[in-house]
Coordinates of C-alpha atoms and ligand atoms in Angstrom, one line a residue:
M198 CA -18.1 48.6 21.0
N199 CA -14.7 49.5 22.0
F200 CA -11.7 48.1 20.2
L201 CA -10.9 45.3 22.7
S202 CA -14.0 43.7 23.0
A203 CA -14.2 44.0 18.9
L204 CA -10.8 42.5 18.6
L205 CA -12.1 39.5 21.0
M206 CA -15.2 39.2 19.0
T207 CA -13.0 38.8 15.8
L208 CA -10.7 36.3 17.8
S209 CA -13.5 34.2 19.1
L210 CA -15.1 33.8 15.5
A211 CA -11.8 33.0 13.8
F212 CA -11.4 30.1 16.8
C213 CA -14.7 28.8 16.3
A214 CA -14.0 28.7 12.2
V215 CA -11.2 26.7 12.9
P216 CA -12.3 23.1 12.9
A217 CA -10.5 21.3 15.9
R218 CA -7.5 19.1 15.1
A219 CA -8.1 16.9 18.1
A220 CA -11.0 16.0 20.5
F221 CA -12.5 13.6 22.9
L222 CA -15.4 11.3 21.8
N223 CA -16.6 7.9 22.7
G224 CA -13.9 7.4 25.6
Q225 CA -11.3 8.2 23.1
N226 CA -8.6 10.3 21.7
Y227 CA -9.5 11.3 18.5
V228 CA -6.9 13.1 15.7
S229 CA -7.6 14.7 12.6
L230 CA -7.2 12.4 9.8
A231 CA -5.9 14.9 7.1
N232 CA -2.9 15.5 9.8
W233 CA -2.3 12.2 10.1
A234 CA -2.7 11.5 6.4
G235 CA -0.1 14.3 6.0
A236 CA 2.6 13.2 8.3
N237 CA 2.4 9.8 6.3
G238 CA 2.7 11.3 2.5
L239 CA -0.8 10.7 2.1
K240 CA -3.4 13.4 0.6
T241 CA -7.2 13.4 2.1
F242 CA -10.0 14.3 0.0
W243 CA -13.9 13.9 0.1
L244 CA -15.5 11.3 -2.2
Q245 CA -18.6 12.2 -1.1
R246 CA -18.5 15.8 1.1
G247 CA -19.2 15.2 4.8
D248 CA -19.8 11.3 4.2
E249 CA -16.9 9.4 2.6
V250 CA -13.4 10.6 2.4
A251 CA -10.2 9.1 0.7
V252 CA -6.5 9.0 1.9
T253 CA -4.3 7.9 -0.9
N254 CA -1.2 7.7 -2.2
R255 CA 0.6 5.9 -5.3
A256 CA 0.5 2.7 -2.8
T257 CA -2.3 3.2 -0.3
R258 CA -6.2 3.7 -0.7
L259 CA -8.1 4.1 2.5
I260 CA -12.0 5.1 2.2
F261 CA -13.7 5.9 6.0
T262 CA -17.3 6.8 6.3
V263 CA -18.2 9.5 8.8
N264 CA -20.0 8.0 11.7
S265 CA -19.2 4.3 10.8
H266 CA -17.2 1.6 11.8
D267 CA -16.5 0.7 8.4
A268 CA -12.9 1.4 6.9
E269 CA -11.9 0.1 3.1
I270 CA -8.0 -0.6 3.4
N271 CA -6.5 -1.2 0.2
G272 CA -9.9 -2.8 -1.3
V273 CA -10.6 -4.7 1.9
H274 CA -13.5 -3.8 4.7
V275 CA -11.9 -3.7 8.0
G276 CA -14.4 -2.7 10.6
L277 CA -12.6 -0.3 13.1
S278 CA -13.3 -0.2 17.2
F279 CA -14.8 3.5 17.0
P280 CA -16.7 5.3 14.2
V281 CA -15.1 7.9 12.2
A282 CA -16.3 11.7 13.2
N283 CA -16.7 14.7 11.3
D284 CA -16.0 18.1 12.7
H285 CA -16.8 20.7 10.4
G286 CA -15.6 19.3 7.6
N287 CA -12.4 17.9 9.6
V288 CA -12.6 14.2 9.5
L289 CA -11.6 12.6 12.7
I290 CA -10.1 9.2 13.6
A291 CA -9.6 7.4 17.2
Q292 CA -6.1 7.3 17.8
F293 CA -6.8 3.7 19.0
D294 CA -7.8 2.6 15.5
L295 CA -4.8 4.1 14.1
D296 CA -2.7 2.2 16.6
N297 CA -4.6 -1.0 16.4
A298 CA -5.9 -1.5 12.8
V299 CA -4.8 1.2 10.5
R300 CA -1.2 1.0 11.1
P301 CA -0.3 -2.4 11.4
L302 CA -2.0 -3.1 8.3
L303 CA -0.2 -0.3 6.3
Y304 CA 3.4 -1.2 7.9
P305 CA 3.4 -4.6 9.2
A306 CA 6.9 -4.7 9.1
R307 CA 7.1 -1.9 12.0
Y308 CA 4.8 -4.1 14.3
I309 CA 5.2 -7.7 13.3
E310 CA 8.3 -10.0 14.6
P311 CA 8.9 -12.3 11.8
K312 CA 8.4 -16.1 12.5
R313 CA 8.3 -19.1 9.9
I314 CA 5.2 -21.1 9.7
T315 CA 5.6 -24.6 10.1
T316 CA 2.2 -25.9 11.3
I317 CA -1.0 -25.1 10.8
C318 CA -4.2 -26.3 12.9
L319 CA -7.5 -26.5 11.1
D320 CA -10.5 -26.2 13.5
P321 CA -13.5 -27.4 11.6
G322 CA -16.5 -25.4 13.5
H323 CA -18.9 -27.6 15.6
G324 CA -19.4 -31.5 15.1
G325 CA -21.2 -34.3 16.6
K326 CA -24.5 -33.3 18.9
D327 CA -23.7 -29.5 17.9
T328 CA -24.7 -29.2 14.2
G329 CA -23.8 -25.4 14.2
K330 CA -26.5 -23.4 11.6
Q331 CA -29.0 -25.5 10.0
V332 CA -30.8 -24.6 7.2
G333 CA -33.9 -26.5 5.8
G334 CA -35.8 -27.4 3.0
F335 CA -36.3 -30.7 1.1
F336 CA -33.1 -31.8 3.0
W337 CA -31.5 -30.1 5.9
H338 CA -28.3 -28.9 5.6
N339 CA -25.8 -28.8 8.9
E340 CA -23.1 -26.1 9.1
K341 CA -21.0 -28.9 10.8
T342 CA -21.1 -31.1 7.7
Y343 CA -19.5 -28.3 5.7
T344 CA -16.8 -27.0 7.9
L345 CA -15.4 -30.4 8.0
L346 CA -15.4 -30.9 4.5
L347 CA -13.8 -27.4 3.6
A348 CA -11.4 -28.6 6.5
L349 CA -10.4 -31.6 4.7
E350 CA -9.9 -29.8 1.1
L351 CA -7.9 -27.2 3.0
R352 CA -5.5 -29.9 4.5
E353 CA -4.6 -31.5 1.6
Q354 CA -4.1 -27.9 -0.2
L355 CA -1.5 -27.1 2.7
R356 CA 0.4 -30.2 2.9
R357 CA 0.9 -30.1 -0.8
A358 CA 2.3 -26.5 0.1
G359 CA 4.6 -28.0 2.1
F360 CA 3.0 -27.2 5.8
N361 CA 2.3 -29.6 8.7
V362 CA -1.4 -29.7 9.4
I363 CA -3.4 -30.4 12.3
L364 CA -7.3 -30.8 12.7
T365 CA -9.5 -30.1 15.6
R366 CA -11.7 -33.2 14.4
T367 CA -11.5 -35.5 11.5
K368 CA -15.0 -37.1 11.5
D369 CA -18.4 -35.9 12.9
A370 CA -17.6 -36.1 16.6
Y371 CA -17.9 -33.4 19.5
V372 CA -15.2 -31.2 20.6
D373 CA -15.2 -28.6 23.3
L374 CA -14.5 -25.1 22.6
P375 CA -11.7 -24.8 25.1
E376 CA -9.9 -28.0 23.5
R377 CA -9.7 -26.6 20.3
P378 CA -7.2 -23.6 20.8
A379 CA -5.5 -25.6 23.6
L380 CA -4.8 -28.3 20.7
A381 CA -3.1 -25.9 18.7
N382 CA -1.3 -24.5 21.5
K383 CA 0.1 -28.2 22.9
F384 CA 1.0 -28.9 19.2
G385 CA 3.1 -25.6 19.0
A386 CA 0.7 -24.6 15.7
D387 CA 2.0 -21.4 14.1
L388 CA -1.4 -20.2 12.6
F389 CA -5.0 -21.2 14.0
V390 CA -7.9 -21.3 11.6
S391 CA -11.2 -21.8 12.5
L392 CA -13.8 -22.7 9.8
H393 CA -17.6 -21.8 9.7
F394 CA -20.6 -21.0 7.9
N395 CA -23.1 -18.3 8.5
A396 CA -26.8 -18.1 8.6
T397 CA -28.9 -15.3 8.9
Q398 CA -32.6 -14.8 10.5
T399 CA -35.6 -15.1 8.1
G400 CA -35.8 -12.6 5.7
K401 CA -32.7 -11.5 5.1
N402 CA -31.8 -14.6 2.7
E403 CA -30.2 -11.7 0.8
V404 CA -27.0 -11.3 2.4
S405 CA -24.0 -13.1 1.6
G406 CA -20.1 -13.4 1.6
P407 CA -17.8 -14.3 3.8
Q408 CA -16.2 -12.4 6.9
T409 CA -13.1 -13.2 8.7
Y410 CA -12.8 -12.4 12.4
C411 CA -9.7 -12.1 15.0
I412 CA -9.5 -10.9 18.6
T413 CA -10.7 -7.7 19.8
P414 CA -8.0 -5.2 21.1
V415 CA -7.9 -4.8 24.7
G416 CA -10.2 -1.7 25.7
A417 CA -12.6 -1.9 22.7
S418 CA -16.0 -3.8 22.1
S419 CA -16.4 -6.8 19.6
T420 CA -17.8 -6.2 16.3
D421 CA -20.6 -8.4 17.4
A422 CA -20.4 -7.6 20.9
Q423 CA -24.0 -9.4 22.0
G424 CA -23.4 -11.4 25.1
E425 CA -19.8 -10.0 25.2
G426 CA -20.3 -7.8 28.5
A427 CA -18.3 -5.2 29.6
D428 CA -15.0 -7.5 30.2
H429 CA -12.6 -5.9 27.7
S430 CA -9.3 -6.9 29.1
A431 CA -6.5 -8.8 27.8
T432 CA -6.8 -12.7 26.5
T433 CA -3.7 -14.9 25.6
A434 CA -4.8 -14.1 22.2
N435 CA -4.1 -10.5 22.4
R436 CA -0.1 -11.0 22.7
V437 CA -0.2 -11.7 19.2
E438 CA -3.4 -9.6 18.0
K439 CA -1.5 -7.4 15.4
K440 CA -0.2 -10.7 13.7
S441 CA -3.9 -11.9 13.7
L442 CA -5.3 -9.0 12.4
L443 CA -3.0 -9.0 9.4
F444 CA -3.6 -12.7 9.0
A445 CA -7.6 -12.2 9.0
Y446 CA -6.9 -9.3 6.3
Q447 CA -4.7 -11.1 4.3
I448 CA -7.5 -14.2 4.4
Q449 CA -10.4 -11.8 3.5
K450 CA -8.7 -10.1 0.8
A451 CA -7.7 -13.6 -0.9
L452 CA -11.5 -14.8 -0.2
V453 CA -13.1 -11.5 -1.7
Q454 CA -10.5 -11.0 -4.5
N455 CA -10.3 -14.9 -5.7
L456 CA -14.2 -15.7 -5.0
G457 CA -15.6 -12.7 -6.4
V458 CA -17.7 -12.7 -3.6
N459 CA -19.2 -9.9 -1.4
D460 CA -16.7 -8.4 1.0
R461 CA -18.6 -8.9 4.7
S462 CA -15.5 -7.2 6.2
V463 CA -12.8 -8.2 8.7
R464 CA -14.2 -8.0 12.0
R465 CA -13.2 -8.2 15.8
A466 CA -14.9 -11.0 18.5
R467 CA -13.9 -12.4 21.6
F468 CA -14.9 -15.8 20.8
A469 CA -13.7 -18.6 23.0
V470 CA -11.7 -20.5 20.0
L471 CA -9.6 -17.4 19.3
C472 CA -8.9 -16.1 23.1
D473 CA -6.7 -19.0 24.0
A474 CA -4.9 -19.3 21.2
Q475 CA -1.3 -18.5 21.7
M476 CA -0.7 -18.0 17.8
P477 CA -2.0 -16.0 15.5
A478 CA -5.8 -16.8 15.2
I479 CA -9.0 -16.3 13.0
L480 CA -12.2 -17.4 12.6
I481 CA -13.6 -17.5 8.6
E482 CA -17.3 -17.5 8.1
G483 CA -17.1 -18.8 4.8
G484 CA -20.4 -17.3 3.4
Y485 CA -24.2 -17.6 4.2
M486 CA -26.2 -20.8 3.6
T487 CA -29.4 -19.0 4.0
N488 CA -28.5 -17.3 0.6
P489 CA -30.2 -19.5 -2.3
T490 CA -27.1 -18.5 -4.4
E491 CA -24.4 -18.8 -1.9
S492 CA -25.5 -21.9 -0.2
K493 CA -25.9 -24.1 -3.6
K494 CA -22.0 -22.9 -3.8
I495 CA -20.9 -23.8 -0.1
Y496 CA -22.8 -27.3 -0.5
D497 CA -20.7 -28.1 -4.0
A498 CA -17.1 -29.4 -3.6
N499 CA -15.8 -27.3 -6.6
Y500 CA -16.7 -24.4 -4.8
R501 CA -15.1 -25.8 -1.6
K502 CA -11.7 -26.7 -3.4
Q503 CA -11.7 -22.9 -4.7
M504 CA -12.3 -21.5 -1.2
A505 CA -9.6 -23.6 0.2
S506 CA -7.2 -22.3 -2.7
A507 CA -8.3 -18.7 -1.9
I508 CA -7.2 -19.4 1.9
L509 CA -4.0 -21.0 0.9
K510 CA -3.3 -18.1 -1.3
G511 CA -4.1 -15.8 1.8
I512 CA -1.8 -18.0 4.0
L513 CA 0.8 -17.8 1.3
N514 CA 0.6 -14.2 1.5
Y515 CA 0.5 -13.7 5.3
Q516 CA 3.9 -15.9 5.0
K517 CA 5.7 -13.4 2.7
L518 CA 4.8 -10.5 5.0
T519 CA 5.7 -12.3 8.1
A520 CA 8.7 -14.7 6.8
P521 CA 12.5 -14.0 8.8
T522 CA 14.9 -12.5 6.2
P523 CA 17.3 -14.9 4.9
S524 CA 20.2 -12.9 7.0
A525 CA 17.7 -12.8 10.1
T526 CA 17.7 -16.6 10.2
P527 CA 21.1 -18.3 12.4
P528 CA 23.1 -21.0 10.4
A529 CA 21.5 -24.3 10.5
T530 CA 24.8 -26.2 12.0
N531 CA 24.3 -23.6 14.9
H532 CA 20.8 -25.4 16.0
L533 CA 20.4 -27.8 18.2
P534 CA 18.2 -30.7 17.2
V535 CA 14.5 -29.8 17.9
K536 CA 12.2 -32.1 19.7
P537 CA 9.2 -33.1 17.9
P538 CA 5.8 -31.8 18.9
P539 CA 3.8 -34.5 21.3
T540 CA 1.3 -36.8 19.3
A541 CA -1.8 -37.3 20.5
S542 CA -4.1 -40.4 19.5
H543 CA -7.8 -38.9 19.5
F544 CA -6.6 -36.1 17.2
E545 CA -4.7 -36.7 14.1
S546 CA -1.4 -35.1 13.5
T547 CA -0.1 -34.9 10.0
S548 CA 3.7 -34.9 9.8
V549 CA 4.8 -34.0 6.2
P550 CA 7.7 -36.4 5.7
R551 CA 9.6 -34.0 3.3
T552 CA 11.4 -30.8 4.0
P553 CA 9.0 -27.7 3.6
A554 CA 9.5 -26.4 0.3
L555 CA 8.3 -22.9 1.2
H556 CA 10.6 -22.2 4.2
K557 CA 14.1 -21.9 2.9
Ligands
ZN889 ZN1 -20.1 -21.8 13.5

């Protein structure tokens, strides 16, 4: 072997030993997690070598699992659109997920235009001929019953906190899916919250805990993509998708922290009730009616009160992160009178007669 070929071999071995700093996987640009972390003042280390990696500083703790969509962002599970990869010990993450999940949650002020929250639309899932999930035994429990009871409880708590509340139904009535976000749009609601409870197929009764959904980013598959097809194009909801993600995150965090329940993660879906919403919109699956312990709680008014209180806390935390700063608000004297939203006879609009105390 002459000197040149020896040199080439040495160089190529050295090159092979250096892990890729970027790659093209799953149709996406992937970047080195450690490089991204370093550039943002975060340290990266293995929690379980080759499997689980942490990215931390004094204020932040992110945990990623190799070959998994699951990320833990400051204690709350968030589903990524693409799995994290391991290239010879160098963990790679899709740039798409840094842009659409990680960074908007870590640095919301950079991504989110402030807006005050006055009116909240609550959407009790199902109703009338649409029972939702049914769980039987001595007595059949219908999901539609408990979504309405939770919505009525949450309405009371939100009103007491100074918000205007609209409900898509106030009784056991059928409401078409497109009508639900349409109502929120019509009344200019600032937030849309669809309430549901979950069930699994037989034999998986141990599954428990809430999950909170928001719209899937354009170009990605949903967390539960069955039946979605290949249409990954933009919906109305994608215009405020980063706000919806932050909203879903704050609600999931509040549910998990205040109820001591299993964290089933922030997830993405192009649900019909989410796609057409013009405001930050989420769908909460509040727990499993098929889990013997959790179902007893869902059927209990005191527990639903706690759940409503947790959702309220999540809304208040989201409000804190997205409220306009006082200096950014023009003086009230410059405001022209604002026309009140229209009232609809078949839906209930609950205007609070006093000035909301929380929006000073
Ligand atoms: Zn449902």
